[in-house]
Amino acid sequence: VTWSETSHVPTSFKNVRVIAFDVLGTVANYRKTLYQVWKQIVTPKHDVVLSGLDFDVFVQDWYGAYTEIKKENFAKKRPVSDDITLHESLVHILKRYYIKENLSESEIEQLCDAWRNIGVYDDASIGIRRLKNHTSQKYATIAISDTLSTRSMVELAQNNCLCWHGLFTAEMFASANS
C-alpha cells in the first residue's frame, strides 16, 4: 500500500463514500513484525535448523492453521481468544515442522505476543488519515478482518494510530455464517 499525492480525487471516486481495508497484509505488516521477533529468538541460538527455516512459508502455515482453528471454534460455538488460538496454531505448526523442542515455552509465547504488537506498513496510518480528511471528499474508513477478533483489531488500531470509523471483525463474519 503506497499513498500517492494527487491534486484531485479521480472522477471514478465521485460517488465513493466508504473505503474498506482488509487489514492483514494490506495495512498490517505482520510478516515483518513476526520475522523481527523470530530473528531475536533464533540468532543467539546458532541453530542450523531454525536459521535455515523458510520463514515466509512458516508464517503462512501458521496463519493458515490459525484460521482453520478459528473456523472450527466458531463452528463449535466455542469462543476462544485470538491469543489462545495463536498459541494452539503455533504449537501445531512447530510440531509439524519437528522444531517444537528447539524453542522454549517463553519463546513460543514471545512469538505469540508479537501478534499483539503487529506493526503497519510505513505509510498506512498517514494514508488512512489523509483519506479521512481529504479536502474535497471525506471518506469513512472501515477495517476488515475475517480472522482477527474485535479486541485484536482495536489493539492494532491503538498501537499504530489507525483511526478507523468502523470495524468488521471475525465475530461478525462468524455470526453471519451461523
PDB file of C-alpha atoms in Angstrom:
ATOM      1  CA  VAL A   1       0.000   0.000   0.000  1.00  0.00           C
ATOM      2  CA  THR A   2       1.546   3.283  -1.049  1.00  0.00           C
ATOM      3  CA  TRP A   3      -0.034   6.674  -0.645  1.00  0.00           C
ATOM      4  CA  SER A   4       0.476   8.937  -3.600  1.00  0.00           C
ATOM      5  CA  GLU A   5      -0.448  12.571  -3.554  1.00  0.00           C
ATOM      6  CA  THR A   6      -2.942  13.708  -6.112  1.00  0.00           C
ATOM      7  CA  SER A   7      -4.204  17.188  -6.671  1.00  0.00           C
ATOM      8  CA  HIS A   8      -7.755  15.941  -7.097  1.00  0.00           C
ATOM      9  CA  VAL A   9      -9.873  12.915  -6.454  1.00  0.00           C
ATOM     10  CA  PRO A  10     -10.292  10.849  -9.620  1.00  0.00           C
ATOM     11  CA  THR A  11     -13.742  11.189 -11.167  1.00  0.00           C
ATOM     12  CA  SER A  12     -14.236   7.450 -10.716  1.00  0.00           C
ATOM     13  CA  PHE A  13     -14.301   8.129  -6.941  1.00  0.00           C
ATOM     14  CA  LYS A  14     -17.103  10.691  -7.292  1.00  0.00           C
ATOM     15  CA  ASN A  15     -19.710   8.556  -5.537  1.00  0.00           C
ATOM     16  CA  VAL A  16     -17.396   6.706  -3.162  1.00  0.00           C
ATOM     17  CA  ARG A  17     -18.179   7.391   0.488  1.00  0.00           C
ATOM     18  CA  VAL A  18     -16.525   4.482   2.276  1.00  0.00           C
ATOM     19  CA  ILE A  19     -13.135   2.869   1.775  1.00  0.00           C
ATOM     20  CA  ALA A  20     -12.639  -0.537   3.354  1.00  0.00           C
ATOM     21  CA  PHE A  21      -9.287  -2.177   4.051  1.00  0.00           C
ATOM     22  CA  ASP A  22      -8.555  -5.857   4.500  1.00  0.00           C
ATOM     23  CA  VAL A  23      -6.113  -5.424   7.362  1.00  0.00           C
ATOM     24  CA  LEU A  24      -3.645  -8.322   7.416  1.00  0.00           C
ATOM     25  CA  GLY A  25      -1.018  -7.981   4.726  1.00  0.00           C
ATOM     26  CA  THR A  26      -2.543  -4.792   3.357  1.00  0.00           C
ATOM     27  CA  VAL A  27      -2.291  -2.382   6.285  1.00  0.00           C
ATOM     28  CA  ALA A  28      -0.679  -4.578   8.944  1.00  0.00           C
ATOM     29  CA  ASN A  29       2.806  -5.813   8.121  1.00  0.00           C
ATOM     30  CA  TYR A  30       2.586  -8.918  10.273  1.00  0.00           C
ATOM     31  CA  ARG A  31       5.315 -10.812   8.419  1.00  0.00           C
ATOM     32  CA  LYS A  32       7.900  -8.129   9.185  1.00  0.00           C
ATOM     33  CA  THR A  33       6.925  -7.919  12.854  1.00  0.00           C
ATOM     34  CA  LEU A  34       6.984 -11.682  13.317  1.00  0.00           C
ATOM     35  CA  TYR A  35      10.270 -12.021  11.432  1.00  0.00           C
ATOM     36  CA  GLN A  36      11.946  -9.461  13.703  1.00  0.00           C
ATOM     37  CA  VAL A  37      10.877 -11.409  16.789  1.00  0.00           C
ATOM     38  CA  TRP A  38      11.893 -14.707  15.148  1.00  0.00           C
ATOM     39  CA  LYS A  39      15.384 -13.319  14.468  1.00  0.00           C
ATOM     40  CA  GLN A  40      15.712 -12.119  18.090  1.00  0.00           C
ATOM     41  CA  ILE A  41      14.910 -15.639  19.272  1.00  0.00           C
ATOM     42  CA  VAL A  42      16.840 -17.672  16.692  1.00  0.00           C
ATOM     43  CA  THR A  43      20.054 -15.689  16.129  1.00  0.00           C
ATOM     44  CA  PRO A  44      21.598 -16.269  19.592  1.00  0.00           C
ATOM     45  CA  LYS A  45      20.795 -19.998  19.403  1.00  0.00           C
ATOM     46  CA  HIS A  46      23.033 -20.643  16.364  1.00  0.00           C
ATOM     47  CA  ASP A  47      20.583 -23.418  15.481  1.00  0.00           C
ATOM     48  CA  VAL A  48      21.050 -24.520  11.858  1.00  0.00           C
ATOM     49  CA  VAL A  49      17.510 -25.898  11.561  1.00  0.00           C
ATOM     50  CA  LEU A  50      15.811 -22.762  12.896  1.00  0.00           C
ATOM     51  CA  SER A  51      18.138 -20.415  10.992  1.00  0.00           C
ATOM     52  CA  GLY A  52      17.549 -22.264   7.718  1.00  0.00           C
ATOM     53  CA  LEU A  53      13.779 -22.288   8.012  1.00  0.00           C
ATOM     54  CA  ASP A  54      11.873 -20.577   5.189  1.00  0.00           C
ATOM     55  CA  PHE A  55      10.175 -18.104   7.471  1.00  0.00           C
ATOM     56  CA  ASP A  56       7.665 -16.832   4.887  1.00  0.00           C
ATOM     57  CA  VAL A  57       6.328 -20.352   4.374  1.00  0.00           C
ATOM     58  CA  PHE A  58       6.370 -20.971   8.124  1.00  0.00           C
ATOM     59  CA  VAL A  59       4.309 -17.829   8.827  1.00  0.00           C
ATOM     60  CA  GLN A  60       1.929 -18.668   6.004  1.00  0.00           C
ATOM     61  CA  ASP A  61       1.415 -22.138   7.517  1.00  0.00           C
ATOM     62  CA  TRP A  62       0.988 -20.670  10.996  1.00  0.00           C
ATOM     63  CA  TYR A  63      -1.616 -18.184   9.783  1.00  0.00           C
ATOM     64  CA  GLY A  64      -3.370 -20.951   7.836  1.00  0.00           C
ATOM     65  CA  ALA A  65      -3.521 -23.139  10.951  1.00  0.00           C
ATOM     66  CA  TYR A  66      -4.771 -20.145  12.951  1.00  0.00           C
ATOM     67  CA  THR A  67      -7.633 -19.506  10.515  1.00  0.00           C
ATOM     68  CA  GLU A  68      -8.597 -23.195  10.490  1.00  0.00           C
ATOM     69  CA  ILE A  69      -8.661 -23.420  14.291  1.00  0.00           C
ATOM     70  CA  LYS A  70     -10.592 -20.147  14.426  1.00  0.00           C
ATOM     71  CA  LYS A  71     -13.208 -21.506  11.979  1.00  0.00           C
ATOM     72  CA  GLU A  72     -13.503 -24.746  13.958  1.00  0.00           C
ATOM     73  CA  ASN A  73     -14.010 -22.802  17.180  1.00  0.00           C
ATOM     74  CA  PHE A  74     -16.740 -20.667  15.604  1.00  0.00           C
ATOM     75  CA  ALA A  75     -18.434 -23.747  14.140  1.00  0.00           C
ATOM     76  CA  LYS A  76     -18.465 -25.356  17.595  1.00  0.00           C
ATOM     77  CA  LYS A  77     -19.673 -22.064  19.102  1.00  0.00           C
ATOM     78  CA  ARG A  78     -16.594 -22.187  21.298  1.00  0.00           C
ATOM     79  CA  PRO A  79     -15.463 -18.606  21.931  1.00  0.00           C
ATOM     80  CA  VAL A  80     -11.686 -18.638  22.195  1.00  0.00           C
ATOM     81  CA  SER A  81      -9.433 -15.591  22.288  1.00  0.00           C
ATOM     82  CA  ASP A  82      -7.006 -14.845  19.482  1.00  0.00           C
ATOM     83  CA  ASP A  83      -4.170 -15.332  21.993  1.00  0.00           C
ATOM     84  CA  ILE A  84      -5.159 -18.927  22.707  1.00  0.00           C
ATOM     85  CA  THR A  85      -5.836 -19.687  19.050  1.00  0.00           C
ATOM     86  CA  LEU A  86      -2.470 -18.231  18.005  1.00  0.00           C
ATOM     87  CA  HIS A  87      -0.717 -20.337  20.634  1.00  0.00           C
ATOM     88  CA  GLU A  88      -2.549 -23.538  19.650  1.00  0.00           C
ATOM     89  CA  SER A  89      -1.832 -22.991  15.962  1.00  0.00           C
ATOM     90  CA  LEU A  90       1.839 -22.131  16.556  1.00  0.00           C
ATOM     91  CA  VAL A  91       2.395 -25.276  18.632  1.00  0.00           C
ATOM     92  CA  HIS A  92       0.649 -27.300  15.912  1.00  0.00           C
ATOM     93  CA  ILE A  93       2.940 -25.876  13.202  1.00  0.00           C
ATOM     94  CA  LEU A  94       6.085 -26.222  15.315  1.00  0.00           C
ATOM     95  CA  LYS A  95       5.237 -29.901  15.790  1.00  0.00           C
ATOM     96  CA  ARG A  96       4.535 -30.327  12.090  1.00  0.00           C
ATOM     97  CA  TYR A  97       7.956 -28.835  11.311  1.00  0.00           C
ATOM     98  CA  TYR A  98       9.556 -31.009  14.041  1.00  0.00           C
ATOM     99  CA  ILE A  99      11.048 -27.958  15.759  1.00  0.00           C
ATOM    100  CA  LYS A 100       8.882 -27.514  18.857  1.00  0.00           C
ATOM    101  CA  GLU A 101      11.679 -28.853  21.069  1.00  0.00           C
ATOM    102  CA  ASN A 102      14.027 -26.199  19.648  1.00  0.00           C
ATOM    103  CA  LEU A 103      12.005 -23.420  21.307  1.00  0.00           C
ATOM    104  CA  SER A 104      11.208 -22.844  24.968  1.00  0.00           C
ATOM    105  CA  GLU A 105       7.678 -22.107  26.130  1.00  0.00           C
ATOM    106  CA  SER A 106       8.675 -18.485  26.799  1.00  0.00           C
ATOM    107  CA  GLU A 107       9.994 -18.172  23.218  1.00  0.00           C
ATOM    108  CA  ILE A 108       6.733 -19.596  21.891  1.00  0.00           C
ATOM    109  CA  GLU A 109       4.868 -17.022  23.985  1.00  0.00           C
ATOM    110  CA  GLN A 110       7.172 -14.292  22.686  1.00  0.00           C
ATOM    111  CA  LEU A 111       6.196 -15.189  19.109  1.00  0.00           C
ATOM    112  CA  CYS A 112       2.511 -15.222  20.015  1.00  0.00           C
ATOM    113  CA  ASP A 113       2.841 -11.877  21.811  1.00  0.00           C
ATOM    114  CA  ALA A 114       4.274 -10.381  18.619  1.00  0.00           C
ATOM    115  CA  TRP A 115       0.796 -10.626  17.078  1.00  0.00           C
ATOM    116  CA  ARG A 116      -0.490  -8.172  19.711  1.00  0.00           C
ATOM    117  CA  ASN A 117       2.166  -5.707  18.611  1.00  0.00           C
ATOM    118  CA  ILE A 118       1.962  -6.053  14.854  1.00  0.00           C
ATOM    119  CA  GLY A 119       3.254  -3.036  13.012  1.00  0.00           C
ATOM    120  CA  VAL A 120       1.818  -1.495   9.891  1.00  0.00           C
ATOM    121  CA  TYR A 121       3.358  -0.527   6.599  1.00  0.00           C
ATOM    122  CA  ASP A 122       5.160   2.794   6.897  1.00  0.00           C
ATOM    123  CA  ASP A 123       2.553   4.852   5.058  1.00  0.00           C
ATOM    124  CA  ALA A 124      -0.590   3.127   6.345  1.00  0.00           C
ATOM    125  CA  SER A 125      -1.658   5.339   9.246  1.00  0.00           C
ATOM    126  CA  ILE A 126      -0.849   8.610   7.451  1.00  0.00           C
ATOM    127  CA  GLY A 127      -2.612   7.392   4.307  1.00  0.00           C
ATOM    128  CA  ILE A 128      -5.742   6.459   6.233  1.00  0.00           C
ATOM    129  CA  ARG A 129      -5.766   9.830   7.994  1.00  0.00           C
ATOM    130  CA  ARG A 130      -5.398  11.596   4.643  1.00  0.00           C
ATOM    131  CA  LEU A 131      -8.330   9.684   3.208  1.00  0.00           C
ATOM    132  CA  LYS A 132     -10.467  10.599   6.207  1.00  0.00           C
ATOM    133  CA  ASN A 133      -9.540  14.255   5.967  1.00  0.00           C
ATOM    134  CA  HIS A 134      -9.268  14.707   2.202  1.00  0.00           C
ATOM    135  CA  THR A 135     -10.257  18.286   1.438  1.00  0.00           C
ATOM    136  CA  SER A 136     -12.715  17.663  -1.374  1.00  0.00           C
ATOM    137  CA  GLN A 137     -14.210  14.406  -0.104  1.00  0.00           C
ATOM    138  CA  LYS A 138     -14.078  12.917   3.369  1.00  0.00           C
ATOM    139  CA  TYR A 139     -14.225   9.150   3.283  1.00  0.00           C
ATOM    140  CA  ALA A 140     -15.341   6.809   6.004  1.00  0.00           C
ATOM    141  CA  THR A 141     -12.689   4.152   6.601  1.00  0.00           C
ATOM    142  CA  ILE A 142     -13.530   0.603   7.598  1.00  0.00           C
ATOM    143  CA  ALA A 143     -11.097  -2.108   8.714  1.00  0.00           C
ATOM    144  CA  ILE A 144     -11.977  -5.674   7.754  1.00  0.00           C
ATOM    145  CA  SER A 145     -10.612  -8.951   9.076  1.00  0.00           C
ATOM    146  CA  ASP A 146     -12.462 -12.225   8.936  1.00  0.00           C
ATOM    147  CA  THR A 147      -9.874 -13.758  11.269  1.00  0.00           C
ATOM    148  CA  LEU A 148      -8.938 -11.156  13.891  1.00  0.00           C
ATOM    149  CA  SER A 149     -11.235 -10.510  16.836  1.00  0.00           C
ATOM    150  CA  THR A 150     -12.582  -7.111  17.757  1.00  0.00           C
ATOM    151  CA  ARG A 151     -10.091  -6.962  20.633  1.00  0.00           C
ATOM    152  CA  SER A 152      -7.158  -7.672  18.312  1.00  0.00           C
ATOM    153  CA  MET A 153      -8.355  -5.115  15.775  1.00  0.00           C
ATOM    154  CA  VAL A 154      -8.738  -2.453  18.462  1.00  0.00           C
ATOM    155  CA  GLU A 155      -5.226  -3.217  19.773  1.00  0.00           C
ATOM    156  CA  LEU A 156      -3.854  -2.940  16.233  1.00  0.00           C
ATOM    157  CA  ALA A 157      -5.529   0.437  15.808  1.00  0.00           C
ATOM    158  CA  GLN A 158      -4.352   1.717  19.201  1.00  0.00           C
ATOM    159  CA  ASN A 159      -0.757   0.524  18.739  1.00  0.00           C
ATOM    160  CA  ASN A 160      -0.420   2.074  15.284  1.00  0.00           C
ATOM    161  CA  CYS A 161      -2.535   5.239  15.395  1.00  0.00           C
ATOM    162  CA  LEU A 162      -5.088   3.855  12.966  1.00  0.00           C
ATOM    163  CA  CYS A 163      -8.215   5.870  13.307  1.00  0.00           C
ATOM    164  CA  TRP A 164     -10.885   3.767  11.629  1.00  0.00           C
ATOM    165  CA  HIS A 165     -14.501   4.775  11.532  1.00  0.00           C
ATOM    166  CA  GLY A 166     -15.536   1.170  11.974  1.00  0.00           C
ATOM    167  CA  LEU A 167     -14.531  -2.476  12.062  1.00  0.00           C
ATOM    168  CA  PHE A 168     -15.804  -5.707  10.596  1.00  0.00           C
ATOM    169  CA  THR A 169     -14.184  -8.468  12.643  1.00  0.00           C
ATOM    170  CA  ALA A 170     -14.102 -12.255  12.888  1.00  0.00           C
ATOM    171  CA  GLU A 171     -17.039 -12.334  15.296  1.00  0.00           C
ATOM    172  CA  MET A 172     -19.210 -10.516  12.765  1.00  0.00           C
ATOM    173  CA  PHE A 173     -18.257 -12.839   9.923  1.00  0.00           C
ATOM    174  CA  ALA A 174     -18.854 -15.868  12.140  1.00  0.00           C
ATOM    175  CA  SER A 175     -22.320 -14.734  13.211  1.00  0.00           C
ATOM    176  CA  ALA A 176     -23.250 -14.013   9.592  1.00  0.00           C
ATOM    177  CA  ASN A 177     -22.347 -17.613   8.700  1.00  0.00           C
ATOM    178  CA  SER A 178     -24.366 -19.079  11.584  1.00  0.00           C
TER     179      SER A 178
END
